[in-house]
């Protein structure tokens, strides 16, 4: 799967003098049924979340309050999104390494997920993730390349 499939989805929003209301219906507004909802909050300044990929899980990430950045990487290409509105969701397909950073004070990150929690669905080791993606890693140190990628100095090697 590719980061090209990951995109911002504009969610329905109704507004009246009492305020705004946004809703999400599984398989109607997003490309999966919702089995689980979880949220990150009280994230300390400078903390990073994520740092893993999922084998089969589809997710929608929403900044319910405040803002943060989401860096996506399919082993070949990376893409960074800044989320700061509760009526936009970032759809993340399976097999995408993600890093969530730059949480603003008081921000809340809500995630809608296509399956119940299953630790077996995770890649928590970046080298294993790359191997599963088929990214050529025999001639590069995957961890070092990833560290450089995180520092923004190089795009990860494209496998050919
Ligand atoms: P993790 O997915 O690593 O969090 P993040 O993506 O924000 O870095 O999960 C952190 C811990 O919480 C880990 O021990 C697993 C547990 N957890 C659950 O028990 N259920 C869940 O639905 C989620 C998302 C995490």
Tab-separated table of N, CA, C and O in Angstrom, residues 4 9 14 27 34 38 50-51 57 59 64 67 75 82 91 94 100 110-111 114 126-127 137 152 156 159:
chain	number	residue	atom	x	y	z
A	4	UNK	N	0.179	7.343	-1.267
A	4	UNK	CA	-0.723	8.036	-2.212
A	4	UNK	C	-2.187	7.738	-1.888
A	4	UNK	O	-3.072	8.502	-2.245
A	9	UNK	N	-9.719	13.578	4.376
A	9	UNK	CA	-11.136	13.450	4.045
A	9	UNK	C	-11.878	14.581	4.754
A	9	UNK	O	-11.726	14.787	5.965
A	14	UNK	N	-22.256	20.585	10.158
A	14	UNK	CA	-23.424	21.462	10.167
A	14	UNK	C	-23.150	22.569	11.175
A	14	UNK	O	-22.616	22.320	12.259
A	27	UNK	N	-17.928	3.432	6.447
A	27	UNK	CA	-18.163	2.957	5.080
A	27	UNK	C	-19.046	3.911	4.253
A	27	UNK	O	-19.424	3.561	3.145
A	34	UNK	N	-16.256	1.116	11.323
A	34	UNK	CA	-15.541	1.517	12.548
A	34	UNK	C	-15.775	0.470	13.638
A	34	UNK	O	-16.916	0.209	14.017
A	38	UNK	N	-10.119	5.378	19.662
A	38	UNK	CA	-9.238	5.703	20.793
A	38	UNK	C	-8.713	7.116	20.617
A	38	UNK	O	-8.829	7.687	19.535
A	50	UNK	N	3.001	7.088	17.943
A	50	UNK	CA	3.117	6.285	16.733
A	50	UNK	C	4.433	5.537	16.759
A	50	UNK	O	4.768	4.905	17.756
A	51	UNK	N	5.173	5.618	15.661
A	51	UNK	CA	6.416	4.857	15.598
A	51	UNK	C	6.126	3.391	15.345
A	51	UNK	O	6.750	2.507	15.935
A	57	UNK	N	-4.838	-2.816	9.491
A	57	UNK	CA	-5.757	-1.822	10.065
A	57	UNK	C	-5.876	-0.576	9.197
A	57	UNK	O	-4.872	-0.027	8.740
A	59	UNK	N	-7.297	3.386	9.363
A	59	UNK	CA	-7.557	4.365	10.419
A	59	UNK	C	-7.919	5.729	9.842
A	59	UNK	O	-7.527	6.067	8.720
A	64	UNK	N	-9.120	16.549	17.182
A	64	UNK	CA	-10.374	17.024	17.778
A	64	UNK	C	-10.195	18.398	18.401
A	64	UNK	O	-11.137	19.185	18.482
A	67	UNK	N	-3.531	20.884	17.528
A	67	UNK	CA	-2.906	20.482	16.267
A	67	UNK	C	-1.715	19.564	16.508
A	67	UNK	O	-1.164	19.504	17.618
A	75	UNK	N	7.632	3.065	3.113
A	75	UNK	CA	8.881	2.340	2.857
A	75	UNK	C	9.571	2.832	1.602
A	75	UNK	O	10.731	2.503	1.365
A	82	UNK	N	-0.335	18.222	8.391
A	82	UNK	CA	-0.577	18.993	9.610
A	82	UNK	C	-2.080	18.959	9.843
A	82	UNK	O	-2.848	19.386	8.978
A	91	UNK	N	-7.032	9.812	6.411
A	91	UNK	CA	-7.197	8.375	6.210
A	91	UNK	C	-5.808	7.742	6.045
A	91	UNK	O	-5.008	8.185	5.211
A	94	UNK	N	-3.520	0.428	5.472
A	94	UNK	CA	-2.568	-0.497	6.104
A	94	UNK	C	-1.154	-0.344	5.530
A	94	UNK	O	-0.978	0.205	4.428
A	100	UNK	N	3.673	10.646	14.942
A	100	UNK	CA	2.875	11.817	15.289
A	100	UNK	C	3.719	12.715	16.181
A	100	UNK	O	4.211	12.255	17.223
A	110	UNK	N	-8.001	11.996	17.961
A	110	UNK	CA	-8.920	10.856	17.983
A	110	UNK	C	-8.658	9.982	16.758
A	110	UNK	O	-8.419	10.490	15.661
A	111	UNK	N	-8.690	8.670	16.972
A	111	UNK	CA	-8.444	7.732	15.876
A	111	UNK	C	-9.629	6.772	15.761
A	111	UNK	O	-10.030	6.140	16.743
A	114	UNK	N	-10.504	0.338	12.038
A	114	UNK	CA	-11.343	-0.669	11.373
A	114	UNK	C	-11.402	-1.992	12.131
A	114	UNK	O	-12.178	-2.868	11.773
A	126	UNK	N	11.232	-1.022	12.734
A	126	UNK	CA	11.264	-0.383	11.411
A	126	UNK	C	11.901	-1.276	10.350
A	126	UNK	O	11.453	-1.315	9.207
A	127	UNK	N	12.941	-2.013	10.724
A	127	UNK	CA	13.591	-2.925	9.779
A	127	UNK	C	12.638	-4.019	9.303
A	127	UNK	O	12.593	-4.348	8.113
A	137	UNK	N	16.799	-3.397	1.654
A	137	UNK	CA	17.477	-2.956	2.862
A	137	UNK	C	18.791	-3.693	3.061
A	137	UNK	O	19.505	-3.432	4.007
A	152	UNK	N	15.095	14.738	8.379
A	152	UNK	CA	14.710	15.506	7.202
A	152	UNK	C	15.827	15.716	6.209
A	152	UNK	O	15.746	16.579	5.339
A	156	UNK	N	13.771	8.573	2.107
A	156	UNK	CA	14.192	7.185	2.194
A	156	UNK	C	14.477	6.644	0.799
A	156	UNK	O	13.856	7.036	-0.183
A	159	UNK	N	13.225	1.812	-3.533
A	159	UNK	CA	13.623	0.482	-4.004
A	159	UNK	C	13.300	0.386	-5.486
A	159	UNK	O	12.292	0.915	-5.943
